[in-house]
Every structure is written in structure tokens, then in C-alpha cells.
Amino acid sequence: MTMSSQNCKNLCKKIHDSKGQLNHLAQALAAKTQADCQEIRRTYMEMYGKGLHQLLKSIQLTNQGDESGALSYECATALSMLMHSSHERDAVVAREALEQSEVNFKAVIEIFLGRKSSHVILILQAYQTRFSRKLEQDISSIEPPHPYQMILRALASSHKAHHAVVSEHIGRCDARRLYQTGEGRPGAIDEAVVLEILSKRSVAQLSVTFSSYKHIYGHSYTKSLKKGNHGQFEEALKVVVSFISNPLKYYAKTLYRSIKDTTMEKGSLARVMVSRAEVDMNEIQMVFKKKYGMELRDAICESIPSGGACREFVVALATKTTTSS
């Protein structure tokens, strides 16, 4: 059920009167659905003549680069992401990922692998509208060159070229090609063959291919990549294949690493929690508990200091009921 007009106005006034205090903002927005947040965004603009993004951006800038304010930055980032429509959010995430001093390729990979083709088209349009640039060109122009660029270009092509029908036969044929040009011969894998398959198949079709690979050869394709010497391309490919083969496990692992700070990746906690909150967070939490032996919200509470806006907000996202797929 969406918010009433008066409730929305009251909440916008509460947000405005908070003057950017994260605790108040988090309490006001944590349990709201994406539809509610869009209505709040519109109403706030009508009432005060400026966007909520400006308020949240000022909080991010205040805390950016300050280690003591890292959690505040993360919380402000999550709140800001919540205010975007899903395709606008992904466009912003992609832009910020590409602008980092060390490009966050994983954030962009998640967009191309975790969204339907119809959604990816909207993301590309939103990116060009917002930044007056094309996402594919920005990916291609990254310096120094990185194997992720080739993989991302292939995945971008796949959203334009693939067919919706999934074929077991094609999956088996592609699995055999991967074997014959990979572990089935000496030397490095044939990158051209891998990129060709990635560029012509949907994510659903690729999932069938990697499942067929395991059925035919008795082990996963990622395990074949771990054999012998391998370089950056194989490392990047392992991330892609892991996501396609088991996205819930991928997200659970990403959340765990972000919460435990074992591989610090600024924004990963906010990115995953917000993007999956109304999609498959329930399923991710079940995988998280099975893999790590604890509830996601308990892991968050153990790792993030109590009393802060970030912890309460992220816990609220973790407990938000999935409403759409």
C-alpha cells in the first residue's frame, strides 16, 4: 500500500526539519518501498523547490575521505540510492564505479548480469541523459586497459543480440567449446571464444552452459579456471561465472566481505542492500545464514557500532519484505 498524500507531506517536512541529520533521515526512510521513495522525492521537490539528492550529497561530501565518517558516508550513499528509480540508480552506480581511482568493475558487472535486458536498455538511456555520455564508450575508454573491459563490452552486446528462448542443446555445445578451448588443451584459454559466447548468449542461457559444463566434465567451469597458471582475464571471468552460476551466493559473499571488512569495497554494502531489498533479499538472507551460520542482521549488528544511523538503516533494509521480482 502506497503512502497517503498527507503522510507523504508530513514525512517530507520531518526530513526537511532534520537538516541533514542522518539518524532522522534513516528512521524516516528505512522501511519505505521504492514506490514510496519516488513519491517522497516528488513531494519534497514540490514543497521545497530542491531535490533530496542535494541534501544527501552534501552529507556524502562532508564525510568523504574521513575515516571516522566512513559509516556515515555509507549510510548517506544508501539513502541517496534509495531516492532514485531503479534504472537511474544503476546509471549513477555505474558512473561512480567508473570514476573511482581504481575502477570498481564488480559494481558494473552486477548491473549487466543482474538486470533484465529491458532494464539494461533503460539504464543506458538514463546514463546518457544524466551524464551526456554513453556507458559503453566510458567502459571502452578506461585506462590502463583491463580484461573486465572486454567482458563488459561482450555482456553489453548480449543484451542487444540474444534470444529469450533458452536451449539445453546450445548450452551443451557452448560447454564443449569452452572445454576444448580451455582446460582441454595446453596453454591459456582462448579469450576470443569466451568473449564470443558471452556476447551472444543471455544470462539465463549462460547459466545453462555452466550447468552443462559441470554435468559433462564433473566439475565447475570456475574450477577449471583455477587449474594451472592464469592471469587477469581468468580472474575477471571467475567473478562473472560465479555470479551467473549462483547470484544469491555471490550477493551473500559480497555482503559478508563488506560487513566484515575483509576486502574493503566502499559502497558495496549500500549497493547490494538497496538494489536487492525488494527483489530477492529474502533468498539472499537464507543463503547467507546457510553459508555463514548467522542471520544477516546479526552480522550487521556485530560489525557496525550501535547507536548509529547506518546500522539501523541497513538492518531495516535487511528485514524489508520482498515485494517484487
Short mmCIF file of C-alpha atoms in Angstrom, two decimals:
data_model
loop_
_atom_site.label_atom_id
_atom_site.label_comp_id
_atom_site.label_asym_id
_atom_site.label_seq_id
_atom_site.Cartn_x
_atom_site.Cartn_y
_atom_site.Cartn_z
CA MET A 1 0.00 0.00 0.00
CA THR A 2 1.37 3.40 -1.00
CA MET A 3 1.56 6.37 1.33
CA SER A 4 -1.29 8.87 1.56
CA SER A 5 -0.61 12.36 0.26
CA GLN A 6 -0.78 13.88 3.74
CA ASN A 7 1.53 11.25 5.26
CA CYS A 8 4.00 11.91 2.47
CA LYS A 9 3.90 15.67 3.12
CA ASN A 10 4.36 15.12 6.86
CA LEU A 11 7.37 12.91 6.21
CA CYS A 12 8.90 15.44 3.81
CA LYS A 13 8.54 18.12 6.49
CA LYS A 14 10.22 15.82 9.02
CA ILE A 15 13.09 15.22 6.60
CA HIS A 16 13.43 18.94 5.86
CA ASP A 17 13.37 19.89 9.55
CA SER A 18 16.05 17.28 10.32
CA LYS A 19 18.54 19.49 8.44
CA GLY A 20 20.51 16.52 7.21
CA GLN A 21 20.78 14.60 10.47
CA LEU A 22 21.36 11.00 9.37
CA ASN A 23 19.54 9.43 12.34
CA HIS A 24 16.34 11.27 11.45
CA LEU A 25 16.69 10.59 7.74
CA ALA A 26 17.35 6.88 8.26
CA GLN A 27 14.37 6.49 10.58
CA ALA A 28 12.13 8.30 8.10
CA LEU A 29 13.12 6.34 5.01
CA ALA A 30 14.34 2.90 6.12
CA ALA A 31 11.09 0.99 5.80
CA LYS A 32 9.76 2.76 2.71
CA THR A 33 9.27 0.94 -0.56
CA GLN A 34 10.78 2.12 -3.81
CA ALA A 35 7.36 3.46 -4.87
CA ASP A 36 7.09 5.40 -1.59
CA CYS A 37 10.56 6.85 -2.05
CA GLN A 38 9.71 8.09 -5.52
CA GLU A 39 6.59 9.78 -4.16
CA ILE A 40 8.62 11.34 -1.31
CA ARG A 41 11.17 12.56 -3.84
CA ARG A 42 8.47 14.28 -5.95
CA THR A 43 6.64 15.75 -2.98
CA TYR A 44 9.83 17.10 -1.41
CA MET A 45 10.69 18.89 -4.64
CA GLU A 46 7.20 20.39 -4.85
CA MET A 47 7.29 21.57 -1.23
CA TYR A 48 10.83 22.93 -1.01
CA GLY A 49 11.96 23.53 -4.58
CA LYS A 50 15.05 21.34 -4.32
CA GLY A 51 15.82 17.66 -4.54
CA LEU A 52 16.55 15.32 -1.68
CA HIS A 53 19.67 14.29 -3.58
CA GLN A 54 21.22 17.68 -2.86
CA LEU A 55 20.77 17.18 0.87
CA LEU A 56 22.18 13.65 0.80
CA LYS A 57 25.06 14.66 -1.49
CA SER A 58 26.13 17.31 1.00
CA ILE A 59 26.30 14.64 3.72
CA GLN A 60 28.40 12.38 1.48
CA LEU A 61 30.83 15.19 0.68
CA THR A 62 31.12 16.10 4.36
CA ASN A 63 32.17 12.57 5.30
CA GLN A 64 34.10 11.52 2.19
CA GLY A 65 37.77 10.91 2.88
CA ASP A 66 37.21 10.96 6.63
CA GLU A 67 37.85 7.52 8.14
CA SER A 68 35.85 8.38 11.23
CA GLY A 69 32.90 9.23 8.98
CA ALA A 70 33.11 6.15 6.77
CA LEU A 71 29.88 4.65 8.11
CA SER A 72 28.10 7.98 7.75
CA TYR A 73 29.26 8.12 4.14
CA GLU A 74 27.98 4.60 3.56
CA CYS A 75 24.61 5.43 5.11
CA ALA A 76 24.24 8.66 3.13
CA THR A 77 25.12 6.73 -0.02
CA ALA A 78 22.44 4.13 0.71
CA LEU A 79 19.83 6.80 1.39
CA SER A 80 20.74 8.61 -1.80
CA MET A 81 20.46 5.39 -3.83
CA LEU A 82 17.04 4.75 -2.32
CA MET A 83 15.75 8.02 -3.77
CA HIS A 84 16.49 7.03 -7.36
CA SER A 85 14.34 4.90 -9.62
CA SER A 86 15.99 1.53 -10.19
CA HIS A 87 17.42 2.36 -13.63
CA GLU A 88 18.58 5.83 -12.53
CA ARG A 89 20.25 4.24 -9.51
CA ASP A 90 22.14 1.77 -11.69
CA ALA A 91 23.25 4.56 -14.01
CA VAL A 92 24.64 6.53 -11.05
CA VAL A 93 26.29 3.41 -9.58
CA ALA A 94 27.95 2.69 -12.93
CA ARG A 95 29.22 6.25 -13.29
CA GLU A 96 30.62 6.39 -9.75
CA ALA A 97 32.22 2.96 -10.21
CA LEU A 98 34.00 4.08 -13.38
CA GLU A 99 35.15 7.37 -11.83
CA GLN A 100 36.96 5.77 -8.88
CA SER A 101 40.74 5.92 -8.92
CA GLU A 102 40.68 2.12 -9.06
CA VAL A 103 37.65 1.30 -11.21
CA ASN A 104 35.05 -0.81 -9.39
CA PHE A 105 34.38 -3.26 -12.20
CA LYS A 106 32.35 -5.58 -9.97
CA ALA A 107 29.68 -2.92 -9.45
CA VAL A 108 29.24 -2.60 -13.23
CA ILE A 109 29.33 -6.38 -13.72
CA GLU A 110 26.43 -6.69 -11.25
CA ILE A 111 24.38 -4.32 -13.39
CA PHE A 112 24.89 -6.18 -16.66
CA LEU A 113 24.41 -9.61 -15.11
CA GLY A 114 21.72 -8.88 -12.52
CA ARG A 115 19.25 -6.92 -14.64
CA LYS A 116 16.88 -7.91 -17.43
CA SER A 117 17.71 -6.71 -20.94
CA SER A 118 14.73 -4.35 -20.93
CA HIS A 119 16.10 -2.79 -17.73
CA VAL A 120 19.63 -2.53 -19.12
CA ILE A 121 18.28 -0.51 -22.06
CA LEU A 122 16.69 1.94 -19.58
CA ILE A 123 19.97 2.14 -17.66
CA LEU A 124 21.91 3.01 -20.82
CA GLN A 125 19.33 5.69 -21.66
CA ALA A 126 19.39 7.10 -18.11
CA TYR A 127 23.21 7.17 -18.17
CA GLN A 128 23.29 9.13 -21.41
CA THR A 129 20.55 11.53 -20.27
CA ARG A 130 22.15 12.20 -16.90
CA PHE A 131 25.81 12.38 -17.89
CA SER A 132 25.65 13.24 -21.63
CA ARG A 133 27.85 10.23 -22.32
CA LYS A 134 27.43 6.64 -23.42
CA LEU A 135 28.18 3.96 -20.84
CA GLU A 136 29.70 1.60 -23.39
CA GLN A 137 32.12 4.31 -24.56
CA ASP A 138 33.13 5.15 -21.00
CA ILE A 139 33.85 1.48 -20.37
CA SER A 140 35.96 1.24 -23.52
CA SER A 141 37.97 4.39 -22.72
CA ILE A 142 39.22 3.25 -19.29
CA GLU A 143 42.99 3.49 -18.89
CA PRO A 144 45.02 1.43 -18.36
CA PRO A 145 43.12 -1.28 -20.27
CA HIS A 146 41.72 -4.14 -18.20
CA PRO A 147 40.26 -7.56 -19.14
CA TYR A 148 37.00 -6.56 -17.46
CA GLN A 149 36.51 -4.07 -20.29
CA MET A 150 36.40 -6.83 -22.91
CA ILE A 151 33.98 -8.85 -20.78
CA LEU A 152 31.72 -5.86 -20.11
CA ARG A 153 31.60 -4.97 -23.81
CA ALA A 154 30.62 -8.56 -24.58
CA LEU A 155 27.88 -8.53 -21.94
CA ALA A 156 26.57 -5.21 -23.25
CA SER A 157 26.30 -6.76 -26.71
CA SER A 158 24.50 -9.80 -25.32
CA HIS A 159 21.62 -7.65 -24.08
CA LYS A 160 21.06 -6.42 -27.63
CA ALA A 161 21.60 -9.68 -29.51
CA HIS A 162 20.31 -12.64 -27.55
CA HIS A 163 17.02 -14.51 -27.88
CA ALA A 164 14.71 -15.10 -24.94
CA VAL A 165 14.43 -18.85 -25.56
CA VAL A 166 16.87 -20.96 -23.52
CA SER A 167 18.28 -24.06 -25.23
CA GLU A 168 19.79 -27.07 -23.48
CA HIS A 169 21.40 -28.09 -26.78
CA ILE A 170 23.16 -24.73 -27.18
CA GLY A 171 24.24 -24.96 -23.55
CA ARG A 172 25.93 -28.33 -24.12
CA CYS A 173 27.58 -27.13 -27.35
CA ASP A 174 28.93 -24.00 -25.69
CA ALA A 175 30.16 -26.03 -22.71
CA ARG A 176 32.13 -28.29 -25.03
CA ARG A 177 33.62 -25.27 -26.85
CA LEU A 178 34.72 -23.81 -23.53
CA TYR A 179 36.37 -27.10 -22.59
CA GLN A 180 38.07 -27.60 -25.96
CA THR A 181 39.49 -24.07 -25.95
CA GLY A 182 40.28 -24.10 -22.25
CA GLU A 183 41.35 -26.93 -19.97
CA GLY A 184 41.05 -29.42 -22.84
CA ARG A 185 44.20 -28.06 -24.46
CA PRO A 186 47.59 -26.84 -23.21
CA GLY A 187 48.22 -23.18 -22.58
CA ALA A 188 45.91 -20.30 -21.75
CA ILE A 189 42.21 -20.30 -22.56
CA ASP A 190 41.07 -18.88 -25.89
CA GLU A 191 39.74 -15.48 -24.82
CA ALA A 192 38.10 -14.87 -28.20
CA VAL A 193 35.88 -17.94 -27.83
CA VAL A 194 34.82 -16.95 -24.32
CA LEU A 195 34.01 -13.39 -25.38
CA GLU A 196 32.06 -14.62 -28.40
CA ILE A 197 29.87 -16.81 -26.18
CA LEU A 198 29.36 -14.03 -23.62
CA SER A 199 28.35 -11.58 -26.35
CA LYS A 200 25.76 -13.86 -28.00
CA ARG A 201 24.01 -15.52 -25.04
CA SER A 202 21.57 -14.30 -22.44
CA VAL A 203 22.45 -14.63 -18.77
CA ALA A 204 19.86 -17.42 -18.50
CA GLN A 205 21.47 -19.24 -21.44
CA LEU A 206 24.94 -18.82 -19.94
CA SER A 207 23.65 -20.31 -16.69
CA VAL A 208 22.57 -23.40 -18.64
CA THR A 209 26.00 -23.55 -20.30
CA PHE A 210 27.89 -23.53 -16.99
CA SER A 211 25.48 -26.07 -15.52
CA SER A 212 26.05 -28.29 -18.56
CA TYR A 213 29.81 -27.91 -18.16
CA LYS A 214 29.64 -29.27 -14.63
CA HIS A 215 27.36 -32.13 -15.70
CA ILE A 216 29.58 -33.16 -18.63
CA TYR A 217 33.02 -32.75 -17.04
CA GLY A 218 32.29 -33.39 -13.37
CA HIS A 219 33.43 -30.02 -12.04
CA SER A 220 32.52 -26.36 -12.42
CA TYR A 221 33.93 -24.10 -15.09
CA THR A 222 35.38 -21.85 -12.39
CA LYS A 223 37.33 -24.83 -11.05
CA SER A 224 38.84 -25.34 -14.50
CA LEU A 225 39.98 -21.69 -14.42
CA LYS A 226 41.82 -22.31 -11.15
CA LYS A 227 43.96 -25.03 -12.68
CA GLY A 228 47.45 -24.05 -13.78
CA ASN A 229 48.63 -20.54 -14.46
CA HIS A 230 46.13 -17.81 -15.15
CA GLY A 231 46.07 -14.04 -15.36
CA GLN A 232 43.73 -11.07 -15.02
CA PHE A 233 41.31 -12.27 -17.69
CA GLU A 234 40.73 -15.58 -15.90
CA GLU A 235 40.34 -13.80 -12.55
CA ALA A 236 37.72 -11.46 -14.03
CA LEU A 237 35.99 -14.37 -15.76
CA LYS A 238 35.74 -16.28 -12.46
CA VAL A 239 33.78 -13.40 -10.94
CA VAL A 240 31.41 -13.33 -13.91
CA VAL A 241 30.88 -17.09 -13.95
CA SER A 242 30.37 -17.22 -10.18
CA PHE A 243 27.65 -14.59 -10.44
CA ILE A 244 25.88 -16.29 -13.34
CA SER A 245 26.11 -19.75 -11.75
CA ASN A 246 24.75 -18.69 -8.35
CA PRO A 247 23.79 -15.00 -7.98
CA LEU A 248 22.35 -15.46 -4.47
CA LYS A 249 25.63 -16.93 -3.24
CA TYR A 250 27.55 -14.13 -4.97
CA TYR A 251 25.49 -11.45 -3.21
CA ALA A 252 25.74 -13.23 0.16
CA LYS A 253 29.53 -13.41 -0.18
CA THR A 254 29.74 -9.75 -1.21
CA LEU A 255 27.67 -8.69 1.80
CA TYR A 256 29.76 -10.78 4.18
CA ARG A 257 33.02 -9.30 2.90
CA SER A 258 31.63 -5.79 3.12
CA ILE A 259 30.27 -6.26 6.65
CA LYS A 260 33.41 -7.97 7.92
CA ASP A 261 35.63 -5.53 6.03
CA THR A 262 37.88 -8.34 4.79
CA THR A 263 38.07 -6.78 1.33
CA MET A 264 37.08 -3.16 1.72
CA GLU A 265 34.98 -2.01 -1.22
CA LYS A 266 33.39 1.33 -0.48
CA GLY A 267 29.67 1.29 -1.26
CA SER A 268 29.24 -2.47 -1.71
CA LEU A 269 27.05 -2.86 1.38
CA ALA A 270 24.79 0.02 0.33
CA ARG A 271 24.77 -1.07 -3.31
CA VAL A 272 23.64 -4.63 -2.67
CA MET A 273 21.25 -3.90 0.21
CA VAL A 274 19.37 -1.21 -1.68
CA SER A 275 19.32 -2.87 -5.11
CA ARG A 276 18.12 -6.25 -3.80
CA ALA A 277 15.88 -5.09 -0.91
CA GLU A 278 12.63 -5.58 -2.83
CA VAL A 279 13.87 -8.20 -5.27
CA ASP A 280 15.49 -11.24 -3.66
CA MET A 281 16.83 -10.14 -0.28
CA ASN A 282 14.82 -12.86 1.47
CA GLU A 283 16.57 -15.54 -0.58
CA ILE A 284 19.97 -13.89 -0.15
CA GLN A 285 19.49 -13.92 3.61
CA MET A 286 18.71 -17.64 3.58
CA VAL A 287 21.88 -18.35 1.60
CA PHE A 288 23.84 -16.04 3.93
CA LYS A 289 22.65 -17.93 7.01
CA LYS A 290 23.41 -21.32 5.45
CA LYS A 291 26.89 -20.26 4.33
CA TYR A 292 28.00 -18.28 7.40
CA GLY A 293 25.87 -19.76 10.19
CA MET A 294 24.27 -16.49 11.25
CA GLU A 295 21.47 -14.14 10.30
CA LEU A 296 22.44 -11.22 8.08
CA ARG A 297 21.00 -8.68 10.51
CA ASP A 298 23.02 -10.23 13.36
CA ALA A 299 26.21 -9.98 11.32
CA ILE A 300 25.43 -6.32 10.64
CA CYS A 301 24.78 -5.61 14.32
CA GLU A 302 28.01 -7.33 15.36
CA SER A 303 30.16 -5.36 12.94
CA ILE A 304 28.61 -1.88 12.88
CA PRO A 305 28.65 0.18 16.11
CA SER A 306 25.32 0.57 17.88
CA GLY A 307 23.56 3.88 18.09
CA GLY A 308 24.46 4.93 14.56
CA ALA A 309 22.06 5.69 11.74
CA CYS A 310 23.81 3.31 9.37
CA ARG A 311 23.22 0.19 11.43
CA GLU A 312 19.53 0.85 11.96
CA PHE A 313 19.01 1.72 8.33
CA VAL A 314 20.82 -1.32 6.93
CA VAL A 315 19.09 -3.66 9.40
CA ALA A 316 15.77 -2.21 8.25
CA LEU A 317 16.71 -2.95 4.63
CA ALA A 318 17.68 -6.49 5.61
CA THR A 319 14.29 -7.08 7.21
CA LYS A 320 12.23 -5.40 4.48
CA THR A 321 9.85 -7.90 2.93
CA THR A 322 10.45 -8.76 -0.70
CA THR A 323 7.54 -7.38 -2.68
CA SER A 324 8.54 -7.86 -6.32
CA SER A 325 10.76 -9.97 -8.51
#
